[in-house]
Structures are given as structure tokens and as C-alpha cells.
Amino acid sequence: MTELKNDRFLKALLREPVDITPVWMMRQAGRYLPEYRATREKAGSFMDLCMNPELACEVTIQPLERYPLDAAILFSDILTIPDAMGLELRFAQGEGPKFDKPLTCKADVDALGVPDPEGELKYVMDAVRTIRKELAGRVPLIGFSGSPWTLATYMVEGGSTKEFGKVKGMMFDEPQTMHKLLDTLAQSVTSYLNAQIAAGAQAVMIFDTWGGVLTPRDYKEFSLRYMQQIVDGLTRENDGRKVPVVLFSKGGGGWLKEMAQTGCDALGVDWTLDLADARAMVGDQVALQGNMDPSILYAKPERIEQEVKTVLQSYGKGNGHVFNLGHGIHQHINPDNVGVFVNAVHEHSVKYHEESSVER
Ligand code: CP3
């Protein structure tokens, strides 16, 4: 067991006192970094990069070499599970993800099996093991998966969509087929995340990128219910330490209370609500991770710093805040602005943690 040198991210997720607010960014390893683009070029395609544990490790560490981030996130993608189920994922240049064999009917859904995380998905577990070794306790490593609903949207649509016509068509017209798909996915995600934890992931996050396109009723029935199933099935311990679970439903600001009741440790929050309001909704139940508008990173350094202060102020004093963007960093951001952002979080958060164990 290597000792963790910086554990303020894990502590904040468990609402324990920290010296300063920990910070990391969704998509922190990505195309805004020239060194990422170089490694991606060397790998060939995006999936070649994901499937090569050494190169996946290299790009995971890249943002940490530039900025004093408090966590690393496994470099991979949420679509590895559907690919392992046989849907044949590819990333067409400039078009985003595409499945050659999308799900079109009940028979397609019935034919799906639960992938073996140490079989078809072994490359992901190898990446986790390689990254943990390379990190040598510098910061914790986050593992992740997509939510069943979000994975289902890509699997039924065959790629990205703005309308969700096919996937909602299946949900409305063939709810039993949709439930079967979501149940198979929930089982797959549970075993995938448990394998990541066994391989060394020290926290796990479930990305429900498309939960927010559902009505409140459908969200509970088709998204939250299956995230609950996953939370209930996770082994939440590694190396004798608790492994916190973070749920993030983009556009799910109105449902934070219900999400907090799943028994997860923290909730991701996008930028469409104030952290003060989010905190009022969840009380002491969970930590919050977020929620600066990623577009602010296009602004001037002074403006970025001001926004960091506003977000810190909105959460206020006390434990349980992990600073993040409200969604992934955009690819055309100037990397220098990210440095301004990360340093500002650390510098301006000190005052929110003085006597934090007694004052809330
Ligand atoms: O956060 C990180 O740094 C870890 C890596 C990570 C990636 N994808 C790398 C990636 C994570 C956590 C994801 C999750 C993911 N993937 C989500 C959920 C989070 C979110 O952003 O809402 C979703 C919906 C996907 C599916 C996906 N993967 C899409 C829609 C795309 C295309 C995006 C685009 O702009 O082209 C990807 C590709 C992808 N995943 C890239 C990266 C760095 C860019 C691919 C490239 O290098 O060309």
C-alpha cells in the first residue's frame, strides 16, 4: 500500500475537514493540451489511445504535470462497455462516437451479455493499475462509468443526438425492452466499477450526461433507479479506505434531493444552479462537486479569478466541496487559463476552511 500524499479530494468527498478546496476538471486530459494531441497522434485513433495502458497512463498524468490538481481521472471513455458488448464503437473524425451495430429491437437487447471487466475490458483495468503505479500516491485516482440511461442513449441512437427520438421511442413504446436494457447495463456498470476499484480506483464517478433530457418522472424510473442499483452493488472500500461514489446528472439540478438519497457520497452539479441552493437542497447528506461554467475559461485571467471567488462564496464555509467545472473543459481553451483557474481555487479557498470542523 502506497501512502497517499495528497488526500484532500477524498476527504472533501466524505465531508471531512481539509486545508483548501480540492480541484480537478472533467476532461482534464484532452485536446486543449498540445501534449495530449501529440500522444493521441502517436496512438493512432482515440480508441487506440484508450486501449494502450501505457499511453492512457501518459495522458492521465499530463494535466498533473502542468497544474497542482488534487485528483487524476482514468483516461478512458464511457462507451467502452457498449463496445465490449459488441456494438463496435468508432470515432469518426469530427463526428463524435458512432456504433456500427446500434440496438434496434427487443432481440438486439435480449442478445446482450454482461462484459467481463478482466476479459474484454481488461485494457481499462490494466490502465488503472499502470496509472496507480505511476502516480505513486501523488493524488487519488478517479475511476468512472456512464450511467445506464446515458449509455442506452448512445446504444439506441447509434451515436450522439440532440433529439433522442429513437431512445425515447423505445422508452415510451417498449418500456419493458428499455428496462431490460437498463438492467443489463446496471449489472455491467456495477461489475466494471467494482473491477476498477479492485484494480486501484480510489473514488468512482457515474456520468449521467443525458439524465437531464427526461421528465422528473421518467428520470426516476429510467435513470435514477438504475444508478441506485449500481450504488447498492458497489464495493466501496480499497486498501482499507472508503471509496467515495459521485453521481452526476447533467441538467439534474432539480433532483439533487432524490439523488442524495441513493446513498452516494457526493453529487456533481452543473452551472445552471447556485451551489448555495444546491447545498440547501441536500443539507449534510452529501458533498457537492462543481460547478463553474466551463466557458469562463475563455475569459481574461481577472474574470476567471473573480468567477472562482463567486463559486467558492456560493458554497460558503465548511466541508464537502470539491471544485470542478460544471461539465468538461472545451477543446479550444488556452492552457494558461487553466493554471489561473486551479491556482485561484487553492489561493482563495483558504478562508473557507479555517475552523471548518466547528463552523458551518
Ligand atoms: O475527464 C477526463 O479527462 C477523462 C476522460 C474522459 C473522456 N471521456 C475522454 C474523451 C471521460 C471521463 C469521458 C466521459 C464521456 N465520454 C462522457 C461523459 C462525460 C461528458 O462529457 O458528458 C461522454 C458523454 C462520452 C462520450 C464521448 N466520448 C463523446 C460524445 C466524445 C466526442 C466528443 C468530441 O468533442 O468529439 C468522446 C470522445 C472523447 N472522450 C475525447 C476525450 C478526450 C475526445 C476524443 C479525441 O481525442 O479526439
mmCIF file of N, CA, C and O in Angstrom, residues 219-316:
data_model
loop_
_atom_site.group_PDB
_atom_site.id
_atom_site.type_symbol
_atom_site.label_atom_id
_atom_site.label_comp_id
_atom_site.label_asym_id
_atom_site.label_seq_id
_atom_site.Cartn_x
_atom_site.Cartn_y
_atom_site.Cartn_z
ATOM 1 N N TYR A 219 -37.099 10.431 -15.317
ATOM 2 C CA TYR A 219 -35.756 10.421 -14.740
ATOM 3 C C TYR A 219 -35.679 9.395 -13.602
ATOM 4 O O TYR A 219 -34.766 8.586 -13.530
ATOM 5 N N LYS A 220 -36.679 9.433 -12.733
ATOM 6 C CA LYS A 220 -36.675 8.490 -11.592
ATOM 7 C C LYS A 220 -36.787 7.052 -12.062
ATOM 8 O O LYS A 220 -36.102 6.168 -11.567
ATOM 9 N N GLU A 221 -37.663 6.818 -13.040
ATOM 10 C CA GLU A 221 -37.913 5.443 -13.483
ATOM 11 C C GLU A 221 -36.800 4.874 -14.377
ATOM 12 O O GLU A 221 -36.472 3.692 -14.286
ATOM 13 N N PHE A 222 -36.235 5.728 -15.233
ATOM 14 C CA PHE A 222 -35.306 5.197 -16.247
ATOM 15 C C PHE A 222 -33.838 5.558 -15.996
ATOM 16 O O PHE A 222 -32.961 4.970 -16.599
ATOM 17 N N SER A 223 -33.578 6.540 -15.137
ATOM 18 C CA SER A 223 -32.165 6.832 -14.874
ATOM 19 C C SER A 223 -31.794 6.594 -13.409
ATOM 20 O O SER A 223 -30.964 5.756 -13.097
ATOM 21 N N LEU A 224 -32.460 7.331 -12.512
ATOM 22 C CA LEU A 224 -32.057 7.262 -11.096
ATOM 23 C C LEU A 224 -32.152 5.847 -10.525
ATOM 24 O O LEU A 224 -31.271 5.399 -9.795
ATOM 25 N N ARG A 225 -33.230 5.152 -10.872
ATOM 26 C CA ARG A 225 -33.452 3.791 -10.353
ATOM 27 C C ARG A 225 -32.248 2.884 -10.637
ATOM 28 O O ARG A 225 -31.861 2.058 -9.814
ATOM 29 N N TYR A 226 -31.666 3.020 -11.824
ATOM 30 C CA TYR A 226 -30.546 2.143 -12.192
ATOM 31 C C TYR A 226 -29.228 2.624 -11.596
ATOM 32 O O TYR A 226 -28.340 1.828 -11.330
ATOM 33 N N MET A 227 -29.125 3.921 -11.341
ATOM 34 C CA MET A 227 -27.933 4.394 -10.616
ATOM 35 C C MET A 227 -28.000 3.914 -9.171
ATOM 36 O O MET A 227 -26.986 3.566 -8.569
ATOM 37 N N GLN A 228 -29.230 3.883 -8.625
ATOM 38 C CA GLN A 228 -29.432 3.338 -7.275
ATOM 39 C C GLN A 228 -28.982 1.877 -7.218
ATOM 40 O O GLN A 228 -28.285 1.460 -6.291
ATOM 41 N N GLN A 229 -29.378 1.111 -8.234
ATOM 42 C CA GLN A 229 -28.985 -0.311 -8.300
ATOM 43 C C GLN A 229 -27.454 -0.446 -8.282
ATOM 44 O O GLN A 229 -26.905 -1.318 -7.621
ATOM 45 N N ILE A 230 -26.781 0.445 -8.980
ATOM 46 C CA ILE A 230 -25.318 0.398 -9.023
ATOM 47 C C ILE A 230 -24.728 0.763 -7.650
ATOM 48 O O ILE A 230 -23.875 0.046 -7.117
ATOM 49 N N VAL A 231 -25.209 1.883 -7.086
ATOM 50 C CA VAL A 231 -24.696 2.316 -5.777
ATOM 51 C C VAL A 231 -24.842 1.176 -4.771
ATOM 52 O O VAL A 231 -23.918 0.877 -4.000
ATOM 53 N N ASP A 232 -25.992 0.494 -4.793
ATOM 54 C CA ASP A 232 -26.228 -0.613 -3.862
ATOM 55 C C ASP A 232 -25.263 -1.777 -4.078
ATOM 56 O O ASP A 232 -24.988 -2.536 -3.151
ATOM 57 N N GLY A 233 -24.755 -1.924 -5.304
ATOM 58 C CA GLY A 233 -23.910 -3.082 -5.611
ATOM 59 C C GLY A 233 -22.410 -2.815 -5.576
ATOM 60 O O GLY A 233 -21.624 -3.724 -5.854
ATOM 61 N N LEU A 234 -22.011 -1.599 -5.244
ATOM 62 C CA LEU A 234 -20.577 -1.286 -5.272
ATOM 63 C C LEU A 234 -19.851 -1.694 -3.996
ATOM 64 O O LEU A 234 -20.392 -1.571 -2.899
ATOM 65 N N THR A 235 -18.625 -2.183 -4.174
ATOM 66 C CA THR A 235 -17.728 -2.466 -3.057
ATOM 67 C C THR A 235 -17.031 -1.156 -2.756
ATOM 68 O O THR A 235 -16.207 -0.708 -3.534
ATOM 69 N N ARG A 236 -17.408 -0.533 -1.668
ATOM 70 C CA ARG A 236 -16.919 0.837 -1.505
ATOM 71 C C ARG A 236 -15.717 0.913 -0.585
ATOM 72 O O ARG A 236 -15.633 1.763 0.292
ATOM 73 N N GLU A 237 -14.763 0.003 -0.796
ATOM 74 C CA GLU A 237 -13.546 0.046 0.005
ATOM 75 C C GLU A 237 -12.361 -0.475 -0.780
ATOM 76 O O GLU A 237 -12.502 -1.391 -1.594
ATOM 77 N N ASN A 238 -11.223 0.140 -0.581
ATOM 78 C CA ASN A 238 -9.998 -0.304 -1.236
ATOM 79 C C ASN A 238 -8.838 0.025 -0.312
ATOM 80 O O ASN A 238 -8.789 1.125 0.231
ATOM 81 N N ASP A 239 -7.924 -0.915 -0.124
ATOM 82 C CA ASP A 239 -6.757 -0.671 0.742
ATOM 83 C C ASP A 239 -7.178 -0.187 2.129
ATOM 84 O O ASP A 239 -6.508 0.651 2.726
ATOM 85 N N GLY A 240 -8.308 -0.628 2.623
ATOM 86 C CA GLY A 240 -8.758 -0.212 3.951
ATOM 87 C C GLY A 240 -9.298 1.202 4.010
ATOM 88 O O GLY A 240 -9.527 1.753 5.081
ATOM 89 N N ARG A 241 -9.517 1.809 2.844
ATOM 90 C CA ARG A 241 -10.023 3.164 2.832
ATOM 91 C C ARG A 241 -11.345 3.232 2.058
ATOM 92 O O ARG A 241 -11.525 2.510 1.086
ATOM 93 N N LYS A 242 -12.249 4.099 2.507
ATOM 94 C CA LYS A 242 -13.545 4.195 1.835
ATOM 95 C C LYS A 242 -13.374 4.742 0.413
ATOM 96 O O LYS A 242 -12.590 5.661 0.187
ATOM 97 N N VAL A 243 -14.097 4.172 -0.530
ATOM 98 C CA VAL A 243 -14.075 4.642 -1.923
ATOM 99 C C VAL A 243 -15.357 5.440 -2.166
ATOM 100 O O VAL A 243 -16.435 4.861 -2.303
ATOM 101 N N PRO A 244 -15.260 6.775 -2.205
ATOM 102 C CA PRO A 244 -16.472 7.571 -2.392
ATOM 103 C C PRO A 244 -17.068 7.421 -3.790
ATOM 104 O O PRO A 244 -16.356 7.192 -4.761
ATOM 105 N N VAL A 245 -18.397 7.530 -3.845
ATOM 106 C CA VAL A 245 -19.138 7.411 -5.097
ATOM 107 C C VAL A 245 -19.793 8.758 -5.410
ATOM 108 O O VAL A 245 -20.492 9.319 -4.563
ATOM 109 N N VAL A 246 -19.558 9.258 -6.628
ATOM 110 C CA VAL A 246 -20.110 10.546 -7.061
ATOM 111 C C VAL A 246 -21.107 10.310 -8.200
ATOM 112 O O VAL A 246 -20.787 9.620 -9.158
ATOM 113 N N LEU A 247 -22.302 10.870 -8.076
ATOM 114 C CA LEU A 247 -23.277 10.809 -9.180
ATOM 115 C C LEU A 247 -23.386 12.184 -9.831
ATOM 116 O O LEU A 247 -23.463 13.197 -9.132
ATOM 117 N N PHE A 248 -23.403 12.208 -11.149
ATOM 118 C CA PHE A 248 -23.532 13.478 -11.869
ATOM 119 C C PHE A 248 -24.568 13.352 -12.968
ATOM 120 O O PHE A 248 -24.331 12.714 -13.987
ATOM 121 N N SER A 249 -25.762 13.928 -12.733
ATOM 122 C CA SER A 249 -26.763 14.005 -13.795
ATOM 123 C C SER A 249 -26.741 15.418 -14.322
ATOM 124 O O SER A 249 -27.176 16.355 -13.637
ATOM 125 N N LYS A 250 -26.233 15.598 -15.535
ATOM 126 C CA LYS A 250 -26.208 16.941 -16.107
ATOM 127 C C LYS A 250 -27.641 17.401 -16.331
ATOM 128 O O LYS A 250 -28.468 16.645 -16.831
ATOM 129 N N GLY A 251 -27.928 18.624 -15.894
ATOM 130 C CA GLY A 251 -29.293 19.135 -16.017
ATOM 131 C C GLY A 251 -30.207 18.604 -14.929
ATOM 132 O O GLY A 251 -31.422 18.778 -14.977
ATOM 133 N N GLY A 252 -29.620 17.962 -13.928
ATOM 134 C CA GLY A 252 -30.421 17.327 -12.875
ATOM 135 C C GLY A 252 -30.535 18.148 -11.596
ATOM 136 O O GLY A 252 -30.812 17.596 -10.528
ATOM 137 N N GLY A 253 -30.336 19.457 -11.708
ATOM 138 C CA GLY A 253 -30.345 20.329 -10.516
ATOM 139 C C GLY A 253 -31.600 20.230 -9.671
ATOM 140 O O GLY A 253 -31.550 20.386 -8.456
ATOM 141 N N GLY A 254 -32.721 19.941 -10.312
ATOM 142 C CA GLY A 254 -33.974 19.878 -9.566
ATOM 143 C C GLY A 254 -34.146 18.593 -8.777
ATOM 144 O O GLY A 254 -35.070 18.464 -7.974
ATOM 145 N N TRP A 255 -33.278 17.631 -9.009
ATOM 146 C CA TRP A 255 -33.464 16.299 -8.422
ATOM 147 C C TRP A 255 -32.378 15.928 -7.424
ATOM 148 O O TRP A 255 -32.217 14.745 -7.081
ATOM 149 N N LEU A 256 -31.638 16.928 -6.970
ATOM 150 C CA LEU A 256 -30.490 16.621 -6.105
ATOM 151 C C LEU A 256 -30.906 15.885 -4.828
ATOM 152 O O LEU A 256 -30.190 15.018 -4.341
ATOM 153 N N LYS A 257 -32.066 16.257 -4.299
ATOM 154 C CA LYS A 257 -32.553 15.628 -3.063
ATOM 155 C C LYS A 257 -32.726 14.122 -3.257
ATOM 156 O O LYS A 257 -32.254 13.323 -2.447
ATOM 157 N N GLU A 258 -33.395 13.756 -4.336
ATOM 158 C CA GLU A 258 -33.630 12.336 -4.627
ATOM 159 C C GLU A 258 -32.302 11.626 -4.894
ATOM 160 O O GLU A 258 -32.096 10.492 -4.478
ATOM 161 N N MET A 259 -31.401 12.308 -5.594
ATOM 162 C CA MET A 259 -30.105 11.700 -5.903
ATOM 163 C C MET A 259 -29.313 11.448 -4.622
ATOM 164 O O MET A 259 -28.650 10.414 -4.475
ATOM 165 N N ALA A 260 -29.393 12.400 -3.689
ATOM 166 C CA ALA A 260 -28.644 12.275 -2.434
ATOM 167 C C ALA A 260 -29.130 11.080 -1.625
ATOM 168 O O ALA A 260 -28.382 10.486 -0.846
ATOM 169 N N GLN A 261 -30.409 10.725 -1.828
ATOM 170 C CA GLN A 261 -30.977 9.617 -1.053
ATOM 171 C C GLN A 261 -30.558 8.242 -1.545
ATOM 172 O O GLN A 261 -30.915 7.237 -0.950
ATOM 173 N N THR A 262 -29.795 8.177 -2.631
ATOM 174 C CA THR A 262 -29.342 6.871 -3.124
ATOM 175 C C THR A 262 -28.280 6.262 -2.206
ATOM 176 O O THR A 262 -27.950 5.087 -2.342
ATOM 177 N N GLY A 263 -27.691 7.110 -1.339
ATOM 178 C CA GLY A 263 -26.606 6.606 -0.502
ATOM 179 C C GLY A 263 -25.240 6.860 -1.117
ATOM 180 O O GLY A 263 -24.228 6.364 -0.625
ATOM 181 N N CYS A 264 -25.195 7.658 -2.183
ATOM 182 C CA CYS A 264 -23.892 8.041 -2.747
ATOM 183 C C CYS A 264 -23.230 9.036 -1.794
ATOM 184 O O CYS A 264 -23.860 9.506 -0.842
ATOM 185 N N ASP A 265 -21.956 9.350 -2.039
ATOM 186 C CA ASP A 265 -21.237 10.261 -1.140
ATOM 187 C C ASP A 265 -21.258 11.703 -1.617
ATOM 188 O O ASP A 265 -21.127 12.622 -0.817
ATOM 189 N N ALA A 266 -21.366 11.885 -2.924
ATOM 190 C CA ALA A 266 -21.287 13.243 -3.457
ATOM 191 C C ALA A 266 -22.078 13.348 -4.750
ATOM 192 O O ALA A 266 -22.323 12.342 -5.424
ATOM 193 N N LEU A 267 -22.445 14.595 -5.085
ATOM 194 C CA LEU A 267 -23.164 14.850 -6.331
ATOM 195 C C LEU A 267 -22.406 15.873 -7.157
ATOM 196 O O LEU A 267 -21.944 16.892 -6.626
ATOM 197 N N GLY A 268 -22.291 15.606 -8.444
ATOM 198 C CA GLY A 268 -21.766 16.606 -9.368
ATOM 199 C C GLY A 268 -22.879 17.586 -9.686
ATOM 200 O O GLY A 268 -24.045 17.191 -9.774
ATOM 201 N N VAL A 269 -22.534 18.868 -9.849
ATOM 202 C CA VAL A 269 -23.531 19.900 -10.105
ATOM 203 C C VAL A 269 -23.086 20.695 -11.330
ATOM 204 O O VAL A 269 -21.927 21.117 -11.404
ATOM 205 N N ASP A 270 -23.988 20.898 -12.289
ATOM 206 C CA ASP A 270 -23.627 21.727 -13.449
ATOM 207 C C ASP A 270 -23.818 23.203 -13.080
ATOM 208 O O ASP A 270 -24.178 23.529 -11.950
ATOM 209 N N TRP A 271 -23.603 24.112 -14.033
ATOM 210 C CA TRP A 271 -23.557 25.542 -13.709
ATOM 211 C C TRP A 271 -24.921 26.206 -13.728
ATOM 212 O O TRP A 271 -25.015 27.423 -13.580
ATOM 213 N N THR A 272 -26.009 25.419 -13.927
ATOM 214 C CA THR A 272 -27.319 26.051 -14.047
ATOM 215 C C THR A 272 -28.002 26.314 -12.704
ATOM 216 O O THR A 272 -29.144 26.745 -12.668
ATOM 217 N N LEU A 273 -27.312 26.003 -11.614
ATOM 218 C CA LEU A 273 -27.853 26.441 -10.326
ATOM 219 C C LEU A 273 -26.714 26.894 -9.418
ATOM 220 O O LEU A 273 -25.553 26.558 -9.661
ATOM 221 N N ASP A 274 -27.072 27.697 -8.409
ATOM 222 C CA ASP A 274 -26.067 28.171 -7.457
ATOM 223 C C ASP A 274 -25.764 27.076 -6.461
ATOM 224 O O ASP A 274 -26.671 26.385 -5.992
ATOM 225 N N LEU A 275 -24.480 26.955 -6.111
ATOM 226 C CA LEU A 275 -24.105 25.931 -5.127
ATOM 227 C C LEU A 275 -24.809 26.166 -3.791
ATOM 228 O O LEU A 275 -25.106 25.217 -3.072
ATOM 229 N N ALA A 276 -25.083 27.441 -3.468
ATOM 230 C CA ALA A 276 -25.777 27.726 -2.199
ATOM 231 C C ALA A 276 -27.152 27.046 -2.201
ATOM 232 O O ALA A 276 -27.560 26.442 -1.198
ATOM 233 N N ASP A 277 -27.854 27.121 -3.336
ATOM 234 C CA ASP A 277 -29.173 26.486 -3.437
ATOM 235 C C ASP A 277 -29.043 24.968 -3.432
ATOM 236 O O ASP A 277 -29.849 24.255 -2.825
ATOM 237 N N ALA A 278 -28.020 24.474 -4.133
ATOM 238 C CA ALA A 278 -27.786 23.025 -4.167
ATOM 239 C C ALA A 278 -27.525 22.526 -2.745
ATOM 240 O O ALA A 278 -28.046 21.499 -2.315
ATOM 241 N N ARG A 279 -26.721 23.279 -2.021
ATOM 242 C CA ARG A 279 -26.373 22.888 -0.649
ATOM 243 C C ARG A 279 -27.606 22.905 0.253
ATOM 244 O O ARG A 279 -27.784 22.031 1.116
ATOM 245 N N ALA A 280 -28.452 23.895 0.038
ATOM 246 C CA ALA A 280 -29.683 23.970 0.843
ATOM 247 C C ALA A 280 -30.563 22.740 0.566
ATOM 248 O O ALA A 280 -31.240 22.235 1.454
ATOM 249 N N MET A 281 -30.517 22.254 -0.678
ATOM 250 C CA MET A 281 -31.341 21.090 -1.039
ATOM 251 C C MET A 281 -30.857 19.793 -0.393
ATOM 252 O O MET A 281 -31.652 18.959 -0.006
ATOM 253 N N VAL A 282 -29.531 19.618 -0.323
ATOM 254 C CA VAL A 282 -29.014 18.325 0.141
ATOM 255 C C VAL A 282 -28.567 18.328 1.595
ATOM 256 O O VAL A 282 -28.312 17.269 2.167
ATOM 257 N N GLY A 283 -28.452 19.509 2.187
ATOM 258 C CA GLY A 283 -28.037 19.607 3.589
ATOM 259 C C GLY A 283 -26.705 18.932 3.834
ATOM 260 O O GLY A 283 -25.762 19.104 3.066
ATOM 261 N N ASP A 284 -26.651 18.121 4.887
ATOM 262 C CA ASP A 284 -25.397 17.458 5.267
ATOM 263 C C ASP A 284 -25.271 16.063 4.665
ATOM 264 O O ASP A 284 -24.378 15.310 5.004
ATOM 265 N N GLN A 285 -26.189 15.723 3.790
ATOM 266 C CA GLN A 285 -26.240 14.335 3.301
ATOM 267 C C GLN A 285 -25.073 13.936 2.409
ATOM 268 O O GLN A 285 -24.572 12.826 2.494
ATOM 269 N N VAL A 286 -24.689 14.844 1.525
ATOM 270 C CA VAL A 286 -23.630 14.523 0.548
ATOM 271 C C VAL A 286 -22.729 15.731 0.323
ATOM 272 O O VAL A 286 -23.111 16.865 0.620
ATOM 273 N N ALA A 287 -21.542 15.473 -0.234
ATOM 274 C CA ALA A 287 -20.671 16.559 -0.682
ATOM 275 C C ALA A 287 -21.121 17.009 -2.072
ATOM 276 O O ALA A 287 -21.887 16.304 -2.737
ATOM 277 N N LEU A 288 -20.654 18.171 -2.499
ATOM 278 C CA LEU A 288 -21.002 18.682 -3.831
ATOM 279 C C LEU A 288 -19.735 18.935 -4.628
ATOM 280 O O LEU A 288 -18.728 19.417 -4.092
ATOM 281 N N GLN A 289 -19.799 18.595 -5.917
ATOM 282 C CA GLN A 289 -18.656 18.778 -6.799
ATOM 283 C C GLN A 289 -19.077 19.676 -7.968
ATOM 284 O O GLN A 289 -19.992 19.351 -8.708
ATOM 285 N N GLY A 290 -18.430 20.822 -8.097
ATOM 286 C CA GLY A 290 -18.762 21.715 -9.209
ATOM 287 C C GLY A 290 -18.346 23.139 -8.894
ATOM 288 O O GLY A 290 -17.570 23.361 -7.969
ATOM 289 N N ASN A 291 -18.930 24.054 -9.599
ATOM 290 C CA ASN A 291 -19.832 23.978 -10.717
ATOM 291 C C ASN A 291 -19.617 25.169 -11.638
ATOM 292 O O ASN A 291 -20.560 25.717 -12.171
ATOM 293 N N MET A 292 -18.340 25.546 -11.850
ATOM 294 C CA MET A 292 -18.061 26.731 -12.662
ATOM 295 C C MET A 292 -18.375 26.464 -14.137
ATOM 296 O O MET A 292 -18.062 25.401 -14.667
ATOM 297 N N ASP A 293 -19.012 27.430 -14.772
ATOM 298 C CA ASP A 293 -19.294 27.347 -16.211
ATOM 299 C C ASP A 293 -17.965 27.160 -16.966
ATOM 300 O O ASP A 293 -17.084 28.014 -16.872
ATOM 301 N N PRO A 294 -17.807 26.057 -17.707
ATOM 302 C CA PRO A 294 -16.525 25.834 -18.397
ATOM 303 C C PRO A 294 -16.157 26.961 -19.371
ATOM 304 O O PRO A 294 -14.984 27.203 -19.622
ATOM 305 N N SER A 295 -17.160 27.677 -19.887
ATOM 306 C CA SER A 295 -16.890 28.757 -20.850
ATOM 307 C C SER A 295 -16.144 29.932 -20.236
ATOM 308 O O SER A 295 -15.571 30.739 -20.951
ATOM 309 N N ILE A 296 -16.180 30.042 -18.920
ATOM 310 C CA ILE A 296 -15.481 31.155 -18.271
ATOM 311 C C ILE A 296 -13.977 31.079 -18.576
ATOM 312 O O ILE A 296 -13.277 32.083 -18.554
ATOM 313 N N LEU A 297 -13.503 29.892 -18.923
ATOM 314 C CA LEU A 297 -12.066 29.732 -19.213
ATOM 315 C C LEU A 297 -11.668 30.407 -20.533
ATOM 316 O O LEU A 297 -10.488 30.507 -20.850
ATOM 317 N N TYR A 298 -12.653 30.890 -21.297
ATOM 318 C CA TYR A 298 -12.334 31.705 -22.477
ATOM 319 C C TYR A 298 -12.054 33.160 -22.071
ATOM 320 O O TYR A 298 -11.550 33.940 -22.871
ATOM 321 N N ALA A 299 -12.442 33.534 -20.858
ATOM 322 C CA ALA A 299 -12.354 34.941 -20.421
ATOM 323 C C ALA A 299 -10.930 35.305 -19.997
ATOM 324 O O ALA A 299 -10.030 34.471 -19.984
ATOM 325 N N LYS A 300 -10.750 36.567 -19.637
ATOM 326 C CA LYS A 300 -9.433 37.057 -19.188
ATOM 327 C C LYS A 300 -9.135 36.530 -17.785
ATOM 328 O O LYS A 300 -10.053 36.267 -17.013
ATOM 329 N N PRO A 301 -7.836 36.411 -17.436
ATOM 330 C CA PRO A 301 -7.463 35.874 -16.124
ATOM 331 C C PRO A 301 -8.185 36.527 -14.943
ATOM 332 O O PRO A 301 -8.672 35.822 -14.053
ATOM 333 N N GLU A 302 -8.343 37.854 -14.964
ATOM 334 C CA GLU A 302 -9.006 38.537 -13.840
ATOM 335 C C GLU A 302 -10.451 38.066 -13.705
ATOM 336 O O GLU A 302 -10.968 37.915 -12.606
ATOM 337 N N ARG A 303 -11.098 37.871 -14.842
ATOM 338 C CA ARG A 303 -12.502 37.454 -14.830
ATOM 339 C C ARG A 303 -12.642 36.011 -14.331
ATOM 340 O O ARG A 303 -13.592 35.666 -13.627
ATOM 341 N N ILE A 304 -11.668 35.182 -14.718
ATOM 342 C CA ILE A 304 -11.670 33.782 -14.261
ATOM 343 C C ILE A 304 -11.528 33.747 -12.741
ATOM 344 O O ILE A 304 -12.268 33.051 -12.036
ATOM 345 N N GLU A 305 -10.583 34.543 -12.250
ATOM 346 C CA GLU A 305 -10.331 34.582 -10.805
ATOM 347 C C GLU A 305 -11.576 35.054 -10.045
ATOM 348 O O GLU A 305 -11.938 34.491 -9.008
ATOM 349 N N GLN A 306 -12.229 36.040 -10.607
ATOM 350 C CA GLN A 306 -13.446 36.572 -9.980
ATOM 351 C C GLN A 306 -14.537 35.493 -9.916
ATOM 352 O O GLN A 306 -15.223 35.343 -8.896
ATOM 353 N N GLU A 307 -14.664 34.714 -10.997
ATOM 354 C CA GLU A 307 -15.684 33.668 -11.035
ATOM 355 C C GLU A 307 -15.375 32.561 -10.015
ATOM 356 O O GLU A 307 -16.280 32.016 -9.380
ATOM 357 N N VAL A 308 -14.089 32.229 -9.867
ATOM 358 C CA VAL A 308 -13.686 31.238 -8.867
ATOM 359 C C VAL A 308 -14.130 31.704 -7.483
ATOM 360 O O VAL A 308 -14.716 30.941 -6.704
ATOM 361 N N LYS A 309 -13.878 32.999 -7.200
ATOM 362 C CA LYS A 309 -14.273 33.536 -5.882
ATOM 363 C C LYS A 309 -15.789 33.452 -5.694
ATOM 364 O O LYS A 309 -16.281 33.145 -4.605
ATOM 365 N N THR A 310 -16.539 33.739 -6.757
ATOM 366 C CA THR A 310 -18.006 33.697 -6.679
ATOM 367 C C THR A 310 -18.501 32.276 -6.362
ATOM 368 O O THR A 310 -19.381 32.087 -5.533
ATOM 369 N N VAL A 311 -17.900 31.291 -7.027
ATOM 370 C CA VAL A 311 -18.330 29.901 -6.804
ATOM 371 C C VAL A 311 -17.967 29.452 -5.381
ATOM 372 O O VAL A 311 -18.773 28.816 -4.687
ATOM 373 N N LEU A 312 -16.763 29.821 -4.924
ATOM 374 C CA LEU A 312 -16.347 29.464 -3.550
ATOM 375 C C LEU A 312 -17.296 30.097 -2.534
ATOM 376 O O LEU A 312 -17.729 29.460 -1.575
ATOM 377 N N GLN A 313 -17.630 31.359 -2.789
ATOM 378 C CA GLN A 313 -18.522 32.097 -1.900
ATOM 379 C C GLN A 313 -19.916 31.463 -1.890
ATOM 380 O O GLN A 313 -20.569 31.380 -0.847
ATOM 381 N N SER A 314 -20.342 30.994 -3.052
ATOM 382 C CA SER A 314 -21.664 30.407 -3.153
ATOM 383 C C SER A 314 -21.753 29.129 -2.303
ATOM 384 O O SER A 314 -22.752 28.898 -1.622
ATOM 385 N N TYR A 315 -20.702 28.309 -2.329
ATOM 386 C CA TYR A 315 -20.721 27.124 -1.455
ATOM 387 C C TYR A 315 -20.612 27.570 -0.002
ATOM 388 O O TYR A 315 -21.282 27.053 0.888
ATOM 389 N N GLY A 316 -19.715 28.521 0.248
ATOM 390 C CA GLY A 316 -19.559 29.075 1.599
ATOM 391 C C GLY A 316 -18.583 28.290 2.450
ATOM 392 O O GLY A 316 -17.837 27.453 1.949
#
